[in-house]
Amino acid sequence: MRRLNLLRKAYDSEVARENWHMLKDEWKKIGRNEPCPCGNGKKYKKCCLHKDTEDIPIDYKKWYKQKYDIRLKEPEDIEKIRFAGNLVIETLDAVEAALRPGLTTDEINTMVHRFAETHGVVPAPLNYRGFPKSVCTSVNEVICHGIPGPETLKDGDIINVDVTYIYQGFYADASKTYFVGTPSPEARRIVDVTAESLKAAMELLKPGSTIGDIGWAIQRYAESRNCSVVREFVGHGVGFDFHEPPQIPHFGKKGQGVTLVPGMVFTVEPMINLGKPDLFVADDGWTAITSDRQLSAQFEQTFLITEDGFESLTPYEL
Ligand code: MF3
Ligand code: CO
Ligand code: CO
């Protein structure tokens, strides 16, 4: 039995002292009948309730699994997710280099599929809940889950390319929105606001922050620039599976939700609209489109919470 007690260590370090105080709020959320943070599976009231908080041997790995169904990752898991993530980023870079007016989204799909084949990874979207292709390509007013096809890209389009690979059973998920040719001022604006909203969230990725803080930072930034946040799609735990708990909304209230602890791996993937947040899903059952047909952009990375902050397992500059 191995105790994942990284945060205890973090408490000892200068850098995370402040985070420890924020973690104390997690304690207020422990109900008497909930799993005890020591991880032995008993109810809190039958276990450590009357112990001094400082004396409870917290087992985050067991506690978070029992309480939230969140599976924390070990170093050997993280290595494989990072390996998949680096290939995701290589793929996004290759797609970027190939983008030009006249390219079809099917050609992007072929590139991604072949890249995966030659690098020993599986493209997770293919056949995922019936998704027919190896990558999502979402153009202009398409928010997410666009299906590659024969449509050609035109000068001035924006396109989100969302790549997820599986390496030896481990998943990494990332996306970027690109300009095709010369962008309009509107296209520049929505892509800039979306990238900046993800950056704002990244500042809060450390032990002691909460999931609500992430959404709060994104929403605050996007709305301050007069854009809107999509509610229907959220970030997610990732690594052992494509989509795991917890959900990571891109809107929310400071201090609400699960406290971040080292070993958590999840995506943050804000979808931000130039106009209203409303959407509909096309008849294909996948393509999500803004109701007002205005532009939508998205950036996504897979993040690991570390003792003193975070590491992107699909790193790129924003
Ligand atoms: N990659 C998407 C995400 O960020 C999910 C795509 S599901 C698919 O979660 F089936 F459309 F590929
Ligand atoms: Co995702
Ligand atoms: Co994705």
Coordinates of C-alpha atoms and ligand atoms in Angstrom, one line a residue:
M1 CA 0.0 0.0 0.0
R2 CA 1.4 3.3 -1.0
R3 CA 0.2 6.6 0.5
L4 CA -0.1 9.5 -1.9
N5 CA 0.7 12.1 0.6
L6 CA 2.2 14.7 -1.6
L7 CA 0.3 17.6 -0.2
R8 CA 1.6 17.0 3.3
K9 CA 5.0 17.4 1.8
A10 CA 3.8 20.5 0.0
Y11 CA 2.7 21.9 3.3
D12 CA 6.2 21.7 4.6
S13 CA 7.5 23.7 1.7
E14 CA 7.5 27.5 1.8
V15 CA 5.9 27.7 -1.6
A16 CA 2.6 25.9 -0.7
R17 CA 2.0 27.2 2.8
E18 CA -0.8 29.5 1.5
N19 CA -2.4 26.6 -0.3
W20 CA -2.7 24.5 2.8
H21 CA -4.9 27.2 4.3
M22 CA -7.2 27.0 1.3
L23 CA -7.3 23.2 1.6
K24 CA -8.8 23.6 5.1
D25 CA -12.0 24.4 3.3
E26 CA -12.1 20.9 1.9
W27 CA -12.4 19.8 5.6
K28 CA -15.6 21.8 6.1
K29 CA -17.1 19.8 3.2
I30 CA -16.6 16.4 4.8
G31 CA -19.9 15.1 6.0
R32 CA -20.0 12.7 9.0
N33 CA -21.2 9.9 6.8
E34 CA -18.7 10.5 4.0
P35 CA -15.5 8.5 3.5
C36 CA -12.7 9.4 5.9
P37 CA -9.8 11.3 4.4
C38 CA -7.4 8.7 5.9
G39 CA -8.7 6.4 3.1
N40 CA -9.5 3.3 5.0
G41 CA -13.1 3.4 3.6
K42 CA -14.9 3.9 6.9
K43 CA -17.3 6.8 7.5
Y44 CA -15.6 9.9 8.8
K45 CA -17.6 9.8 12.0
K46 CA -16.5 6.2 12.7
C47 CA -12.9 6.9 12.0
C48 CA -10.9 10.1 12.3
L49 CA -13.7 12.7 13.0
H50 CA -12.5 13.3 16.6
K51 CA -8.8 13.4 15.8
D52 CA -6.9 16.6 15.5
T53 CA -7.0 17.5 11.8
E54 CA -3.2 17.7 11.7
D55 CA -3.0 14.1 12.9
I56 CA -5.1 12.5 10.2
P57 CA -2.8 10.5 7.8
I58 CA -4.6 11.8 4.7
D59 CA -4.6 9.4 1.8
Y60 CA -5.6 11.6 -1.1
K61 CA -5.6 8.8 -3.6
K62 CA -8.1 6.7 -1.7
W63 CA -10.1 9.7 -0.4
Y64 CA -10.6 11.3 -3.8
K65 CA -11.6 8.0 -5.3
Q66 CA -14.1 7.2 -2.6
K67 CA -15.5 10.7 -2.3
Y68 CA -15.4 12.0 -5.9
D69 CA -14.6 9.0 -8.0
I70 CA -11.4 10.9 -9.1
R71 CA -8.5 8.7 -9.8
L72 CA -5.2 10.4 -9.0
K73 CA -2.2 9.6 -11.2
E74 CA 1.2 8.1 -10.2
P75 CA 4.5 9.1 -11.8
E76 CA 4.4 6.0 -14.0
D77 CA 0.9 6.9 -15.3
I78 CA 2.0 10.5 -15.9
E79 CA 5.0 9.4 -18.0
K80 CA 2.6 7.6 -20.5
I81 CA 0.1 10.5 -20.6
R82 CA 3.0 12.9 -21.2
F83 CA 4.3 10.7 -24.0
A84 CA 0.8 10.7 -25.7
G85 CA 0.7 14.4 -25.1
N86 CA 3.9 15.2 -26.8
L87 CA 2.7 13.3 -29.9
V88 CA -0.6 15.3 -29.8
I89 CA 1.4 18.5 -29.8
E90 CA 3.6 17.3 -32.7
T91 CA 0.4 16.5 -34.6
L92 CA -1.1 19.9 -34.0
D93 CA 2.1 21.5 -35.2
A94 CA 2.1 19.4 -38.4
V95 CA -1.5 20.3 -39.0
E96 CA -0.8 24.0 -38.5
A97 CA 2.0 23.9 -41.1
A98 CA -0.3 22.3 -43.6
L99 CA -3.3 24.7 -43.2
R100 CA -4.1 26.8 -46.2
P101 CA -7.2 27.8 -48.1
G102 CA -8.4 24.9 -50.2
L103 CA -7.4 22.2 -47.7
T104 CA -10.3 19.9 -46.8
T105 CA -11.0 18.9 -43.2
D106 CA -10.9 15.3 -44.4
E107 CA -7.3 15.9 -45.4
I108 CA -6.6 17.0 -41.8
N109 CA -8.2 13.8 -40.6
T110 CA -6.0 11.7 -42.9
M111 CA -2.9 13.5 -41.6
V112 CA -3.8 12.9 -38.0
H113 CA -4.8 9.3 -38.6
R114 CA -1.6 8.4 -40.4
F115 CA 0.5 10.3 -37.8
A116 CA -1.1 8.1 -35.1
E117 CA -0.5 4.9 -37.1
T118 CA 3.2 5.6 -37.7
H119 CA 3.8 6.6 -34.0
G120 CA 2.1 3.7 -32.3
V121 CA -0.8 5.6 -30.8
V122 CA -4.6 5.3 -31.3
P123 CA -6.7 8.3 -32.2
A124 CA -9.3 8.3 -29.4
P125 CA -12.2 10.0 -31.3
L126 CA -12.4 7.2 -33.9
N127 CA -15.5 5.2 -33.1
Y128 CA -15.9 6.9 -29.7
R129 CA -19.6 6.7 -29.0
G130 CA -20.0 6.4 -32.8
F131 CA -17.8 9.4 -33.8
P132 CA -16.8 8.5 -37.4
K133 CA -13.4 10.2 -37.7
S134 CA -10.0 10.4 -35.9
V135 CA -10.0 14.1 -35.1
C136 CA -12.5 16.9 -34.5
T137 CA -12.3 19.9 -36.9
S138 CA -14.6 22.8 -35.9
V139 CA -14.7 25.7 -38.3
N140 CA -16.0 29.3 -37.6
E141 CA -19.5 29.0 -35.9
V142 CA -18.9 25.4 -35.0
I143 CA -18.1 25.3 -31.3
C144 CA -16.8 21.7 -31.1
H145 CA -17.1 18.1 -32.3
G146 CA -17.0 19.1 -36.0
I147 CA -16.7 16.0 -38.2
P148 CA -14.0 16.2 -40.9
G149 CA -15.5 16.0 -44.4
P150 CA -15.1 17.3 -48.0
E151 CA -15.6 21.0 -47.1
T152 CA -12.6 23.2 -48.1
L153 CA -11.1 25.8 -45.8
K154 CA -11.4 29.4 -47.1
D155 CA -9.2 32.4 -46.5
G156 CA -10.3 34.1 -43.2
D157 CA -11.7 30.9 -41.6
I158 CA -10.8 29.9 -38.1
I159 CA -10.5 26.2 -37.3
N160 CA -10.2 24.3 -34.0
V161 CA -8.3 21.0 -34.4
D162 CA -8.8 18.7 -31.4
V163 CA -6.5 15.7 -31.1
T164 CA -6.7 12.9 -28.5
Y165 CA -4.2 10.0 -28.5
I166 CA -4.1 6.7 -26.5
Y167 CA -0.6 5.4 -25.7
Q168 CA -0.5 2.0 -24.0
G169 CA -4.0 2.7 -22.6
F170 CA -3.2 6.3 -21.5
Y171 CA -5.0 9.4 -22.9
A172 CA -3.9 12.9 -23.7
D173 CA -6.2 15.5 -25.1
A174 CA -5.5 19.0 -26.6
S175 CA -6.8 21.5 -29.2
K176 CA -5.9 24.8 -30.7
T177 CA -7.8 27.3 -32.9
Y178 CA -5.9 28.4 -36.0
F179 CA -6.4 31.1 -38.6
V180 CA -6.6 30.1 -42.2
G181 CA -5.0 32.8 -44.4
T182 CA -5.7 36.3 -43.2
P183 CA -8.0 36.7 -40.2
S184 CA -10.8 39.3 -39.9
P185 CA -10.7 41.6 -36.8
E186 CA -13.5 39.5 -35.3
A187 CA -11.6 36.3 -35.8
R188 CA -8.5 37.8 -34.1
R189 CA -10.7 38.9 -31.2
I190 CA -12.4 35.7 -30.4
V191 CA -9.2 33.6 -30.7
D192 CA -7.3 36.1 -28.5
V193 CA -10.0 36.2 -25.9
T194 CA -10.2 32.4 -25.8
A195 CA -6.4 31.9 -25.5
E196 CA -6.3 34.6 -22.8
S197 CA -9.1 33.0 -20.8
L198 CA -7.2 29.7 -20.7
K199 CA -4.1 31.6 -19.5
A200 CA -6.2 33.2 -16.8
A201 CA -7.3 29.7 -15.6
M202 CA -3.7 28.4 -15.7
E203 CA -2.7 31.0 -13.1
L204 CA -4.9 29.2 -10.6
L205 CA -3.8 25.6 -11.3
K206 CA -2.2 24.6 -8.0
P207 CA -3.0 22.6 -4.9
G208 CA -5.6 24.4 -2.8
S209 CA -7.4 26.1 -5.7
T210 CA -10.9 24.7 -6.5
I211 CA -12.6 23.6 -9.7
G212 CA -14.9 26.6 -9.2
D213 CA -11.9 28.9 -9.3
I214 CA -11.0 27.6 -12.8
G215 CA -14.4 28.4 -14.2
W216 CA -14.6 31.7 -12.4
A217 CA -11.3 32.9 -13.9
I218 CA -12.4 31.9 -17.5
Q219 CA -15.8 33.4 -17.2
R220 CA -14.6 36.6 -15.6
Y221 CA -12.0 37.2 -18.3
A222 CA -14.3 36.2 -21.3
E223 CA -17.3 38.2 -20.1
S224 CA -15.0 41.2 -19.3
R225 CA -14.2 41.2 -23.1
N226 CA -17.9 40.9 -24.0
C227 CA -17.7 37.3 -25.1
S228 CA -19.7 34.4 -23.7
V229 CA -18.9 31.0 -22.2
V230 CA -20.4 27.8 -23.5
R231 CA -22.1 25.8 -20.7
E232 CA -23.0 22.5 -22.4
F233 CA -19.4 21.2 -22.8
V234 CA -16.9 21.1 -20.0
G235 CA -13.3 20.0 -19.3
H236 CA -12.8 16.6 -17.7
G237 CA -10.5 14.3 -15.9
V238 CA -8.4 12.4 -18.4
G239 CA -5.6 9.8 -18.5
F240 CA -7.0 6.4 -17.7
D241 CA -10.0 7.1 -19.9
F242 CA -11.1 9.7 -22.5
H243 CA -13.5 11.4 -20.1
E244 CA -13.3 10.8 -16.3
P245 CA -14.5 12.6 -13.3
P246 CA -14.3 15.5 -12.4
Q247 CA -16.1 17.8 -14.8
I248 CA -14.4 21.2 -15.2
P249 CA -16.9 23.9 -16.1
H250 CA -15.6 27.0 -17.8
F251 CA -17.9 29.2 -15.6
G252 CA -18.3 29.2 -11.9
K253 CA -17.8 30.7 -8.5
K254 CA -14.6 31.2 -6.6
G255 CA -14.0 28.7 -3.9
Q256 CA -16.7 26.2 -5.0
G257 CA -16.2 22.6 -5.9
V258 CA -13.4 20.1 -5.4
T259 CA -10.1 21.2 -4.1
L260 CA -7.2 20.5 -6.5
V261 CA -4.5 18.1 -5.2
P262 CA -1.3 16.8 -6.7
G263 CA -1.8 13.9 -9.0
M264 CA -5.0 15.2 -10.6
V265 CA -5.0 15.2 -14.4
F266 CA -7.7 17.0 -16.2
T267 CA -8.3 19.2 -19.3
V268 CA -9.3 22.8 -19.3
E269 CA -10.8 23.6 -22.7
P270 CA -12.9 26.8 -22.8
M271 CA -15.2 27.3 -25.7
I272 CA -15.9 31.0 -26.0
N273 CA -18.4 32.7 -28.3
L274 CA -18.3 36.1 -29.9
G275 CA -22.1 36.4 -29.5
K276 CA -24.5 34.5 -27.3
P277 CA -23.6 31.3 -25.5
D278 CA -26.5 29.3 -27.0
L279 CA -26.0 26.4 -29.3
F280 CA -27.7 23.5 -31.1
V281 CA -26.4 20.2 -32.3
A282 CA -26.7 19.4 -36.0
D283 CA -28.5 16.4 -37.4
D284 CA -25.3 14.4 -37.5
G285 CA -25.6 14.2 -33.7
W286 CA -22.2 15.8 -33.0
T287 CA -21.5 19.2 -34.6
A288 CA -22.3 21.9 -32.0
I289 CA -23.0 25.2 -33.6
T290 CA -23.7 28.7 -32.2
S291 CA -27.4 29.6 -32.4
D292 CA -26.6 33.1 -33.6
R293 CA -24.0 31.7 -36.1
Q294 CA -21.3 34.0 -34.7
L295 CA -17.7 32.7 -34.3
S296 CA -16.6 30.4 -31.5
A297 CA -13.0 29.5 -30.5
Q298 CA -11.5 26.9 -28.2
F299 CA -8.1 26.0 -26.7
E300 CA -7.5 22.9 -24.7
Q301 CA -4.6 21.4 -22.8
T302 CA -4.2 18.4 -20.4
F303 CA -2.9 19.5 -17.1
L304 CA -1.3 17.7 -14.1
I305 CA -1.5 19.3 -10.7
T306 CA 1.9 19.2 -9.0
E307 CA 3.0 20.0 -5.5
D308 CA 3.8 23.6 -6.4
G309 CA 1.5 24.3 -9.3
F310 CA 0.9 22.4 -12.6
E311 CA 2.6 20.9 -15.6
S312 CA 0.9 20.8 -19.0
L313 CA 1.2 17.3 -20.4
T314 CA 0.3 18.8 -23.8
P315 CA 2.3 22.0 -23.6
Y316 CA 2.2 24.9 -26.1
E317 CA 2.5 28.7 -25.9
L318 CA -0.7 30.6 -25.7
Ligands
MF3_1 N1 -11.6 15.9 -27.7 C1 -12.9 16.2 -27.2 C2 -12.7 16.7 -25.8 O1 -12.0 17.6 -25.6 C3 -13.9 15.1 -27.2 C4 -14.2 14.6 -28.6 S1 -15.3 13.3 -28.6 C5 -15.4 12.9 -30.2 O2 -13.2 16.2 -24.8 F1 -16.1 11.8 -30.2 F2 -16.0 13.9 -30.8 F3 -14.2 12.8 -30.7
CO2 CO -11.2 17.3 -23.7
CO3 CO -10.3 17.5 -26.9

